[in-house]
CSV table of C-alpha atoms in Angstrom, one decimal:
chain,number,residue,atom,x,y,z
A,1,MET,CA,-2.8,-19.2,-26.4
A,2,PHE,CA,-4.9,-16.6,-28.1
A,3,LEU,CA,-8.4,-15.8,-27.3
A,4,LYS,CA,-10.6,-13.2,-28.9
A,5,LYS,CA,-11.2,-10.1,-26.9
A,6,GLN,CA,-14.9,-10.9,-26.4
A,7,THR,CA,-14.1,-14.4,-25.3
A,8,ALA,CA,-11.5,-13.3,-22.8
A,9,ALA,CA,-13.9,-10.7,-21.3
A,10,ALA,CA,-16.6,-13.3,-21.0
A,11,VAL,CA,-14.2,-15.7,-19.2
A,12,LEU,CA,-13.1,-13.0,-16.8
A,13,THR,CA,-16.7,-12.0,-16.0
A,14,LEU,CA,-17.8,-15.6,-15.6
A,15,GLY,CA,-14.9,-16.5,-13.4
A,16,PHE,CA,-15.6,-13.5,-11.2
A,17,VAL,CA,-19.3,-14.4,-10.9
A,18,LEU,CA,-18.5,-18.1,-10.1
A,19,SER,CA,-15.6,-17.4,-7.8
A,20,PRO,CA,-17.6,-17.4,-4.6
A,21,LEU,CA,-18.8,-20.9,-5.5
A,22,LEU,CA,-15.2,-22.0,-5.9
A,23,ALA,CA,-13.9,-20.4,-2.7
A,24,PRO,CA,-13.2,-22.6,0.3
A,25,ASN,CA,-16.1,-22.8,2.8
A,26,ARG,CA,-14.2,-21.8,5.8
A,27,ALA,CA,-10.8,-20.5,6.9
A,28,GLU,CA,-8.7,-22.2,9.5
A,29,ALA,CA,-6.4,-19.3,10.1
A,30,ILE,CA,-6.4,-15.5,10.3
A,31,PRO,CA,-3.6,-12.9,10.2
A,32,ALA,CA,-1.3,-12.1,13.0
A,33,PHE,CA,-3.1,-9.0,14.4
A,34,SER,CA,-6.5,-10.7,14.3
A,35,ARG,CA,-5.0,-13.7,16.2
A,36,GLN,CA,-3.3,-11.5,18.7
A,37,HIS,CA,-6.3,-9.5,19.6
A,38,LYS,CA,-8.9,-12.2,18.8
A,39,THR,CA,-11.0,-10.0,16.6
A,40,GLU,CA,-12.2,-10.0,13.0
A,41,CYS,CA,-10.3,-8.8,10.0
A,42,SER,CA,-13.1,-6.3,9.4
A,43,THR,CA,-12.2,-4.5,12.7
A,44,CYS,CA,-9.3,-2.9,10.8
A,45,HIS,CA,-10.1,-3.4,7.1
A,46,THR,CA,-12.9,-2.6,4.7
A,47,ILE,CA,-11.8,-5.3,2.3
A,48,TYR,CA,-8.3,-6.5,3.0
A,49,PRO,CA,-5.8,-4.8,2.6
A,50,GLU,CA,-7.5,-1.4,2.7
A,51,LEU,CA,-7.6,0.0,6.2
A,52,ASN,CA,-10.7,1.5,7.8
A,53,GLU,CA,-10.6,4.3,10.3
A,54,PHE,CA,-9.8,2.0,13.2
A,55,GLY,CA,-7.1,0.2,11.3
A,56,ASP,CA,-5.5,3.5,10.5
A,57,ALA,CA,-5.6,4.4,14.2
A,58,PHE,CA,-4.0,1.0,15.0
A,59,LEU,CA,-1.2,1.8,12.5
A,60,LYS,CA,-0.6,5.3,13.9
A,61,ASN,CA,-0.6,3.8,17.4
A,62,SER,CA,2.4,1.6,16.4
A,63,TYR,CA,0.4,-1.6,16.5
A,64,VAL,CA,-0.8,-1.2,20.0
A,65,TRP,CA,-4.6,-1.5,20.5
A,66,PRO,CA,-5.8,2.1,20.3
A,67,GLY,CA,-8.6,3.8,22.3
A,68,ALA,CA,-12.2,2.7,22.5
A,69,LYS,CA,-14.0,1.4,19.5
A,70,LYS,CA,-17.5,0.3,20.4
A,71,GLY,CA,-18.2,-3.2,19.4
A,72,ALA,CA,-14.8,-3.9,18.1
A,73,GLN,CA,-13.3,-3.4,21.5
A,74,ALA,CA,-15.9,-5.5,23.1
A,75,ALA,CA,-15.1,-8.3,20.7
A,76,ALA,CA,-11.4,-8.1,21.4
A,77,ALA,CA,-9.9,-10.2,24.1
A,78,PRO,CA,-8.4,-8.6,27.2
A,79,ALA,CA,-4.7,-7.6,26.9
A,80,PRO,CA,-2.3,-10.4,27.8
A,81,GLU,CA,-1.3,-8.5,31.0
A,82,ALA,CA,-4.9,-8.6,32.2
A,83,LYS,CA,-5.3,-12.4,31.9
A,84,PRO,CA,-4.2,-14.7,34.7
A,85,GLY,CA,-1.4,-17.1,33.9
A,86,ASN,CA,0.3,-14.8,31.5
A,87,GLU,CA,2.9,-13.5,33.9
A,88,TRP,CA,5.7,-14.8,31.7
A,89,SER,CA,4.4,-12.6,28.8
A,90,ARG,CA,4.2,-9.6,31.0
A,91,ILE,CA,7.6,-10.1,32.5
A,92,SER,CA,9.4,-11.0,29.2
A,93,GLY,CA,7.5,-8.6,27.0
A,94,LEU,CA,7.1,-11.3,24.4
A,95,PRO,CA,3.8,-11.8,22.4
A,96,GLU,CA,1.9,-14.9,23.4
A,97,GLN,CA,1.8,-16.1,19.8
A,98,ILE,CA,4.5,-15.8,17.1
A,99,PRO,CA,3.1,-12.8,15.2
A,100,ILE,CA,3.6,-14.0,11.6
A,101,SER,CA,1.3,-14.0,8.7
A,102,LEU,CA,1.5,-15.2,5.1
A,103,THR,CA,0.1,-13.4,2.1
A,104,GLY,CA,-0.3,-14.9,-1.4
A,105,THR,CA,-1.5,-13.5,-4.7
A,106,ALA,CA,-2.1,-14.9,-8.1
A,107,ASP,CA,-2.9,-12.6,-11.1
A,108,PHE,CA,-4.4,-13.2,-14.5
A,109,ALA,CA,-4.1,-10.5,-17.3
A,110,TYR,CA,-5.5,-10.1,-20.8
A,111,ASP,CA,-3.4,-7.6,-22.7
A,112,ASP,CA,-4.6,-6.9,-26.3
A,113,LYS,CA,-1.2,-5.4,-27.2
A,114,ALA,CA,1.1,-7.7,-25.2
A,115,PHE,CA,4.7,-7.0,-26.4
A,116,ASP,CA,5.4,-10.8,-26.8
A,117,GLY,CA,2.0,-11.6,-28.4
A,118,ASN,CA,0.9,-13.5,-25.3
A,119,LYS,CA,-2.4,-11.8,-24.8
A,120,THR,CA,-3.6,-14.0,-21.9
A,121,ASP,CA,-1.1,-14.5,-19.1
A,122,LEU,CA,-1.3,-16.1,-15.7
A,123,SER,CA,1.7,-14.0,-15.2
A,124,THR,CA,2.4,-13.0,-11.7
A,125,ARG,CA,2.3,-14.8,-8.3
A,126,SER,CA,3.8,-13.7,-5.0
A,127,LEU,CA,4.2,-15.0,-1.5
A,128,ARG,CA,5.1,-12.6,1.4
A,129,LEU,CA,5.7,-13.0,5.1
A,130,HIS,CA,4.5,-10.4,7.6
A,131,ALA,CA,5.4,-9.9,11.2
A,132,GLY,CA,4.1,-7.2,13.5
A,133,GLY,CA,3.2,-6.4,17.1
A,134,SER,CA,4.5,-4.7,20.2
A,135,PHE,CA,6.6,-5.3,23.2
A,136,ARG,CA,5.0,-4.1,26.5
A,137,GLU,CA,3.3,-1.4,24.5
A,138,GLN,CA,6.6,0.4,24.5
A,139,VAL,CA,8.0,-0.7,21.2
A,140,GLY,CA,6.1,-1.6,18.1
A,141,PHE,CA,7.6,-3.6,15.3
A,142,PHE,CA,6.7,-4.5,11.7
A,143,GLY,CA,8.3,-6.4,8.9
A,144,THR,CA,7.6,-7.9,5.5
A,145,TYR,CA,9.8,-10.3,3.6
A,146,ASN,CA,9.3,-11.2,0.0
A,147,LEU,CA,9.6,-15.0,-0.3
A,148,TYR,CA,8.6,-15.1,-4.0
A,149,THR,CA,7.7,-12.5,-6.5
A,150,GLN,CA,7.2,-13.4,-10.2
A,151,GLY,CA,7.1,-10.8,-12.9
A,152,GLN,CA,6.3,-11.2,-16.6
A,153,GLN,CA,7.2,-14.2,-18.5
A,154,ARG,CA,10.8,-14.0,-19.7
A,155,ASN,CA,11.3,-13.7,-23.4
A,156,SER,CA,15.0,-12.8,-23.5
A,157,PRO,CA,17.9,-13.2,-23.0
A,158,ALA,CA,18.2,-16.9,-23.3
A,159,PRO,CA,19.0,-18.8,-20.1
A,160,VAL,CA,21.1,-21.2,-22.2
A,161,ALA,CA,23.9,-19.1,-23.6
A,162,GLY,CA,23.9,-18.9,-27.4
A,163,ASP,CA,20.9,-21.1,-27.8
A,164,ASN,CA,17.9,-18.9,-28.5
A,165,SER,CA,15.8,-21.8,-29.7
A,166,SER,CA,16.1,-23.6,-26.3
A,167,PRO,CA,12.6,-24.5,-24.8
A,168,ALA,CA,14.0,-23.0,-21.5
A,169,ASN,CA,13.7,-19.6,-23.1
A,170,SER,CA,9.9,-19.8,-22.9
A,171,ALA,CA,9.9,-21.2,-19.4
A,172,ASN,CA,7.8,-19.3,-17.0
A,173,THR,CA,10.8,-18.5,-14.9
A,174,PRO,CA,10.5,-15.6,-12.5
A,175,PRO,CA,12.9,-13.0,-13.6
A,176,ASN,CA,12.8,-11.0,-10.4
A,177,ASN,CA,12.4,-13.7,-7.8
A,178,THR,CA,15.0,-12.4,-5.3
A,179,PRO,CA,13.9,-12.8,-1.7
A,180,ASN,CA,14.4,-9.6,0.1
A,181,ILE,CA,13.3,-7.5,3.1
A,182,ASN,CA,10.6,-5.0,2.0
A,183,GLU,CA,10.1,-3.4,5.4
A,184,LEU,CA,11.6,-4.0,8.8
A,185,PHE,CA,11.4,-1.4,11.5
A,186,LEU,CA,11.0,-0.7,15.2
A,187,VAL,CA,9.0,2.2,16.8
A,188,TRP,CA,10.0,3.5,20.2
A,189,ARG,CA,6.6,4.7,21.4
A,190,HIS,CA,6.4,8.0,23.4
A,191,ALA,CA,10.2,8.2,23.6
A,192,LEU,CA,11.5,9.6,26.9
A,193,ASP,CA,7.9,10.1,28.0
A,194,THR,CA,7.2,12.6,25.2
A,195,PRO,CA,4.4,12.4,22.6
A,196,ILE,CA,7.1,11.6,20.0
A,197,ASN,CA,7.6,8.2,18.5
A,198,LEU,CA,11.0,7.2,17.1
A,199,LYS,CA,10.9,4.9,14.1
A,200,ILE,CA,14.1,3.3,12.7
A,201,GLY,CA,14.8,0.7,10.0
A,202,ARG,CA,13.5,0.2,6.5
A,203,PHE,CA,10.0,1.5,5.9
A,204,GLU,CA,7.9,3.5,3.6
A,205,PRO,CA,8.5,7.2,4.5
A,206,LYS,CA,5.4,8.8,5.9
A,207,LEU,CA,4.3,11.1,3.1
A,208,SER,CA,1.0,10.0,1.7
A,209,LEU,CA,-2.2,9.5,3.8
A,210,TRP,CA,-2.3,5.9,2.5
A,211,LYS,CA,0.5,3.3,2.5
A,212,LYS,CA,1.1,1.6,-0.8
A,213,SER,CA,-0.6,-1.5,0.5
A,214,ASN,CA,-3.6,0.4,2.0
A,215,ARG,CA,-5.8,0.2,-1.1
A,216,VAL,CA,-8.6,-2.0,-2.4
A,217,VAL,CA,-6.9,-2.3,-5.7
A,218,THR,CA,-3.1,-2.4,-5.2
A,219,VAL,CA,-2.0,-2.9,-8.8
A,220,PRO,CA,-1.4,-0.4,-10.3
A,221,SER,CA,-0.4,1.8,-7.5
A,222,TYR,CA,-1.5,5.4,-7.4
A,223,ALA,CA,0.3,7.4,-10.1
A,224,SER,CA,0.6,10.4,-7.7
A,225,THR,CA,2.8,8.4,-5.3
A,226,THR,CA,4.6,6.0,-7.6
A,227,TYR,CA,5.5,7.8,-10.8
A,228,LEU,CA,9.1,7.8,-12.0
A,229,VAL,CA,11.0,10.5,-13.9
A,230,GLY,CA,13.6,9.5,-16.5
A,231,ASN,CA,16.1,7.0,-15.3
A,232,SER,CA,15.8,8.1,-11.7
A,233,PRO,CA,14.5,5.2,-9.5
A,234,PHE,CA,12.9,7.5,-6.9
A,235,SER,CA,9.2,7.4,-6.1
A,236,ILE,CA,7.8,8.5,-2.8
A,237,ASP,CA,6.2,5.1,-1.8
A,238,VAL,CA,9.3,2.9,-2.0
A,239,PRO,CA,10.6,1.6,1.3
A,240,GLU,CA,14.0,3.1,2.3
A,241,ASP,CA,16.4,2.9,5.2
A,242,GLY,CA,15.8,5.8,7.5
A,243,VAL,CA,14.9,7.4,10.8
A,244,GLU,CA,11.6,9.1,11.4
A,245,LEU,CA,10.0,11.1,14.3
A,246,ASN,CA,6.2,11.2,14.4
A,247,ALA,CA,3.6,12.2,16.9
A,248,LEU,CA,-0.1,12.7,17.4
A,249,LEU,CA,-0.8,16.3,18.4
A,250,GLY,CA,-4.1,16.2,20.3
A,251,ASN,CA,-6.3,13.6,18.8
A,252,ARG,CA,-6.7,14.8,15.2
A,253,ILE,CA,-3.3,16.1,14.0
A,254,PHE,CA,-0.5,13.8,12.9
A,255,ALA,CA,3.0,15.0,12.1
A,256,ALA,CA,6.0,13.1,10.8
A,257,GLY,CA,9.5,14.0,9.6
A,258,GLY,CA,12.6,11.9,8.8
A,259,LEU,CA,15.9,11.4,7.1
A,260,VAL,CA,16.7,8.7,4.6
A,261,ASP,CA,20.2,7.1,4.2
A,262,ARG,CA,20.6,6.7,0.4
A,263,ASN,CA,23.4,4.5,-0.9
A,264,GLY,CA,26.4,6.1,-2.6
A,265,GLN,CA,26.5,9.5,-1.1
A,266,ASN,CA,26.9,11.4,2.2
A,267,GLN,CA,23.9,13.7,1.9
A,268,LYS,CA,20.7,12.5,3.5
A,269,ASP,CA,17.3,12.9,2.0
A,270,GLY,CA,14.7,14.6,4.1
A,271,TYR,CA,10.9,14.6,4.2
A,272,ALA,CA,7.9,15.9,6.3
A,273,HIS,CA,4.2,15.2,6.5
A,274,LEU,CA,1.3,16.8,8.3
A,275,SER,CA,-2.3,15.6,8.3
A,276,VAL,CA,-5.5,16.8,10.0
A,277,LYS,CA,-8.7,14.8,10.5
A,278,LEU,CA,-12.2,16.3,11.0
A,279,GLY,CA,-15.1,14.2,12.0
A,280,GLY,CA,-15.4,10.4,12.4
A,281,THR,CA,-13.0,8.3,14.5
A,282,ASP,CA,-10.0,10.3,15.6
A,283,PHE,CA,-6.4,9.2,15.1
A,284,LYS,CA,-6.4,7.6,18.5
A,285,GLY,CA,-9.4,5.3,17.7
A,286,HIS,CA,-12.1,7.2,19.6
A,287,GLU,CA,-15.4,7.2,17.9
A,288,PRO,CA,-17.5,10.4,17.8
A,289,GLU,CA,-20.4,10.9,20.1
A,290,LEU,CA,-23.7,10.8,18.1
A,291,GLU,CA,-26.4,13.4,18.8
A,292,LEU,CA,-29.5,11.2,18.9
A,293,GLU,CA,-32.0,14.1,19.0
A,294,GLY,CA,-30.7,15.9,16.0
A,295,GLU,CA,-28.7,14.5,13.2
A,296,SER,CA,-25.7,16.4,11.9
A,297,ILE,CA,-23.8,15.8,8.7
A,298,TRP,CA,-20.7,15.4,10.9
A,299,ASP,CA,-22.3,12.3,12.4
A,300,TYR,CA,-21.5,10.6,9.1
A,301,LEU,CA,-18.8,12.7,7.4
A,302,THR,CA,-15.0,12.3,7.9
A,303,ILE,CA,-12.5,14.6,6.1
A,304,THR,CA,-8.8,14.0,6.3
A,305,THR,CA,-6.3,16.3,4.6
A,306,GLY,CA,-2.6,15.9,4.3
A,307,VAL,CA,0.4,17.7,2.8
A,308,PHE,CA,4.0,16.4,2.3
A,309,GLY,CA,7.4,17.4,1.0
A,310,TYR,CA,10.5,15.4,0.1
A,311,TRP,CA,13.9,16.5,-1.1
A,312,GLY,CA,16.8,14.3,-2.0
A,313,ARG,CA,19.6,13.4,-4.4
A,314,ASN,CA,20.5,10.2,-6.3
A,315,GLY,CA,22.8,9.3,-9.2
A,316,ARG,CA,24.3,6.6,-11.3
A,317,PHE,CA,26.8,4.4,-9.5
A,318,ASP,CA,30.4,4.1,-10.7
A,319,ASN,CA,32.5,1.0,-10.3
A,320,LEU,CA,33.2,1.9,-6.6
A,321,GLY,CA,29.6,2.3,-5.8
A,322,VAL,CA,29.7,6.1,-5.6
A,323,ALA,CA,26.8,8.0,-7.1
A,324,GLU,CA,27.8,10.3,-10.0
A,325,ASN,CA,25.9,12.4,-12.6
A,326,LEU,CA,23.8,13.5,-9.6
A,327,ASN,CA,20.2,14.4,-9.7
A,328,ASN,CA,18.6,16.7,-7.1
A,329,PHE,CA,14.9,16.2,-6.8
A,330,ARG,CA,12.0,17.3,-4.8
A,331,ARG,CA,8.3,16.4,-4.4
A,332,THR,CA,5.5,18.3,-2.8
A,333,GLY,CA,1.9,17.1,-2.6
A,334,ALA,CA,-1.5,17.5,-1.1
A,335,GLU,CA,-4.2,14.8,-0.5
A,336,MET,CA,-7.8,14.5,0.8
A,337,ASP,CA,-9.8,11.6,2.0
A,338,ILE,CA,-13.6,11.9,2.4
A,339,LEU,CA,-15.8,9.3,3.9
A,340,TYR,CA,-19.6,9.8,4.0
A,341,LYS,CA,-21.6,6.8,5.1
A,342,ARG,CA,-20.7,4.2,2.5
A,343,LEU,CA,-19.1,6.5,0.0
A,344,HIS,CA,-15.3,6.9,0.1
A,345,LEU,CA,-13.5,9.5,-2.1
A,346,LYS,CA,-9.8,9.9,-2.3
A,347,GLY,CA,-7.8,12.6,-4.1
A,348,SER,CA,-4.0,12.9,-4.4
A,349,GLY,CA,-1.7,15.3,-6.3
A,350,SER,CA,2.0,15.7,-6.3
A,351,PHE,CA,4.5,18.0,-8.1
A,352,GLY,CA,8.1,17.5,-8.6
A,353,ARG,CA,11.3,18.8,-10.1
A,354,ASP,CA,14.4,16.8,-11.1
A,355,THR,CA,17.6,18.6,-12.1
A,356,ASN,CA,19.1,15.5,-14.0
A,357,PRO,CA,16.5,12.7,-14.1
A,358,MET,CA,18.3,11.0,-17.0
A,359,LEU,CA,21.5,10.7,-14.8
A,360,ASP,CA,23.6,11.9,-17.7
A,361,LEU,CA,26.7,14.1,-18.0
A,362,THR,CA,24.5,16.7,-19.7
A,363,ARG,CA,21.9,17.9,-17.3
A,364,THR,CA,18.3,18.6,-18.3
A,365,ALA,CA,15.8,19.6,-15.6
A,366,VAL,CA,12.3,18.2,-15.7
A,367,ASP,CA,9.2,19.4,-14.0
A,368,SER,CA,6.6,16.7,-13.3
A,369,ARG,CA,3.1,16.3,-11.8
A,370,ALA,CA,0.6,13.6,-11.2
A,371,TYR,CA,-3.0,13.3,-9.9
A,372,THR,CA,-5.2,10.4,-8.7
A,373,PHE,CA,-8.9,10.5,-8.0
A,374,GLU,CA,-10.8,7.4,-6.7
A,375,GLY,CA,-14.3,6.8,-5.6
A,376,GLU,CA,-15.4,3.7,-3.7
A,377,TYR,CA,-18.8,2.5,-2.5
A,378,TYR,CA,-19.1,0.0,0.3
A,379,LEU,CA,-21.7,-2.8,0.1
A,380,GLY,CA,-22.5,-5.3,2.9
A,381,ALA,CA,-22.0,-5.4,6.6
A,382,PRO,CA,-19.2,-6.3,7.2
A,383,ILE,CA,-18.2,-4.9,3.8
A,384,LYS,CA,-17.9,-7.6,1.2
A,385,LEU,CA,-18.2,-5.8,-2.1
A,386,ILE,CA,-16.6,-2.5,-3.3
A,387,PRO,CA,-17.1,-1.1,-6.8
A,388,LEU,CA,-14.7,1.7,-7.5
A,389,LEU,CA,-13.6,4.0,-10.3
A,390,ARG,CA,-10.1,5.6,-10.5
A,391,TYR,CA,-8.8,8.3,-12.8
A,392,GLU,CA,-5.1,9.2,-13.0
A,393,TYR,CA,-3.0,11.6,-14.9
A,394,GLN,CA,0.8,12.1,-14.9
A,395,ARG,CA,3.1,14.3,-16.9
A,396,THR,CA,6.9,13.7,-17.0
A,397,ALA,CA,9.6,14.1,-19.5
A,398,GLU,CA,7.9,11.4,-21.7
A,399,GLY,CA,4.7,13.4,-21.9
A,400,GLY,CA,1.2,13.1,-20.4
A,401,THR,CA,-0.5,9.8,-19.6
A,402,SER,CA,-4.2,9.3,-18.6
A,403,ARG,CA,-5.5,6.2,-17.0
A,404,TYR,CA,-9.1,5.1,-16.4
A,405,ILE,CA,-9.6,2.1,-14.0
A,406,PRO,CA,-13.1,0.7,-13.2
A,407,ALA,CA,-12.8,-2.2,-10.8
A,408,ILE,CA,-14.7,-4.3,-8.4
A,409,ALA,CA,-13.4,-6.2,-5.3
A,410,TYR,CA,-15.2,-9.0,-3.5
A,411,ALA,CA,-14.4,-10.7,-0.2
A,412,PRO,CA,-16.0,-14.1,0.1
A,413,LEU,CA,-14.0,-14.4,3.4
A,414,GLN,CA,-12.5,-11.6,5.3
A,415,ASN,CA,-9.0,-12.8,4.6
A,416,THR,CA,-9.6,-13.5,0.9
A,417,ARG,CA,-10.0,-10.9,-1.9
A,418,LEU,CA,-11.1,-11.3,-5.5
A,419,THR,CA,-10.7,-8.3,-7.8
A,420,LEU,CA,-11.5,-7.6,-11.4
A,421,GLU,CA,-10.4,-4.4,-13.1
A,422,TYR,CA,-10.0,-2.9,-16.5
A,423,LEU,CA,-7.1,-0.5,-17.3
A,424,PHE,CA,-7.5,2.0,-20.2
A,425,THR,CA,-4.3,3.9,-20.7
A,426,ASP,CA,-3.8,6.8,-23.1
A,427,ALA,CA,0.0,7.4,-23.2
A,428,PRO,CA,2.3,9.1,-25.6
A,429,ASP,CA,3.2,5.8,-27.2
A,430,GLY,CA,-0.4,4.8,-27.8
A,431,ILE,CA,-3.5,3.4,-26.2
A,432,SER,CA,-3.5,0.1,-24.3
A,433,ARG,CA,-6.4,-1.9,-22.8
A,434,ILE,CA,-5.7,-4.5,-20.1
A,435,ALA,CA,-8.2,-6.7,-18.2
A,436,PHE,CA,-6.8,-7.9,-14.9
A,437,ALA,CA,-8.1,-10.4,-12.4
A,438,SER,CA,-6.5,-11.2,-9.0
A,439,VAL,CA,-6.9,-13.5,-6.1
A,440,ALA,CA,-5.3,-12.7,-2.8
A,441,PHE,CA,-5.4,-14.3,0.6
A,442,SER,CA,-3.7,-13.8,4.0
A,443,LEU,CA,-3.3,-16.3,6.8
C-alpha cells in the first residue's frame, strides 16, 4: 500500500488528534507497583515509562517504598506489616499480590525510503511481562520477559525452501520472535548491615543516569548509550549477566560498580558509575523544604550529574563457542539532567575506543563518540502531554550521523501512552525521513 507523503502525514496527525476519543473510558487494572502500594502511576512517572524524581528514588531503593513524599505517601496504603490480618505476609515475606504486569505496544511507521518499497507499515508489536517487588524490605527483585517481539516484515529468505514466489514470503511473520529473559535480578539491600546493596543476575549495568526504558520516547534509544561500532555487539545499555555493588552515600551521591560475565572468555568486563544530585527530591525520596518567605531558584531547580566508565573484551565465536579475533573496548561518558519547574533537559555524551571492532584477523582500531540532547516540557497535572525535541550525533568507523527528533507524547490514561514522532537522519549513506506513531499500555 502506497500513500503520498502528505496523505500519510495527514493520517498520522488526524489519528493522533482523534486518539483520545478512541481510547477506552476507564482502566480496570494498573501495574504491579501501583497495585502493591495502592497509588497512582503518576506517583513514579511523568508519562509512563519515564520516571519522575520519586520513581527514580524508588528504583534506587531497590523497589522498597522510599522516604517521605508529601501527598504521594499519604495516598499510599500502609505497608503490609502495619495492617491487621497480614501476619502471613510478614512471616513468609511474600507480597500480598502476585507482582506481575503486562506491557504491550503497537507501532506504525511511514518511511519514504523503505528498503522493500513498503512505505507504510504497521510493523512492530510487542508483549512483555514484568515482575518486581521486595521481600521484607531486605531483598528487592525485578524481571522482564519478552513474550513476543516483532521486527520488520520479512522479505527474505523464503520460508519455503527454493520457492521465492510463495505467498508465505510476504507473510507478516515475526523474524525475531524468540521469547527470552530481558532482565532478572535480585538485590540484597544493605548487605551485612552496611550501606552497600548487592545486585546479581541479568540487568542493565548502572552506567547512565537513565535506564533504557526510562524515557518518554523509547524508540530510537539515545545514541550516546546505544551506538554500536563495526561488528561488535556491545552497547552500554544492553542487559548482561553480572554482579554489581551500589550504595547511596548520604542522600545525594549514588555510586555503583560491577563485573560482567561475558560468554566465550575468562576475562570479566568491569564498569563504574558515580552521580550527584543537587536540589529537588534526594535519592532517598525526601522532598526539599520550601522557604515560604523568600523564593530561591533551588526551590524549583534540580541538577543531577553523572560519570561512568566501562572496559571489556569480546570477539567472534569459533565452533567451540570460544571468542577469537578479540576486540578490547572501553567507554567513558558524562551526563546531566536538569529539571526546572516544567522544563526538563537531558544531555549525554560518551567516548570510546575499540581495538578490533570488525572482529577480523587484521586489527584496525576505531575511536568513537556520541552525544544526545533532549528538551521536554510538561503539560497537565498530573502530566498528560509532553512535547520534546531531541538532537543526536554519533561518529564511528562508518562516519558521522546526525538525527533530529521532534515528538509529542500523550497519556489519556496514566497507564496508556500515545506518541507521534518524526525522525530526520543525515547519515553517510544518505538522508532518511520517518514518521512514527506508537500506542503502548501497561496493566
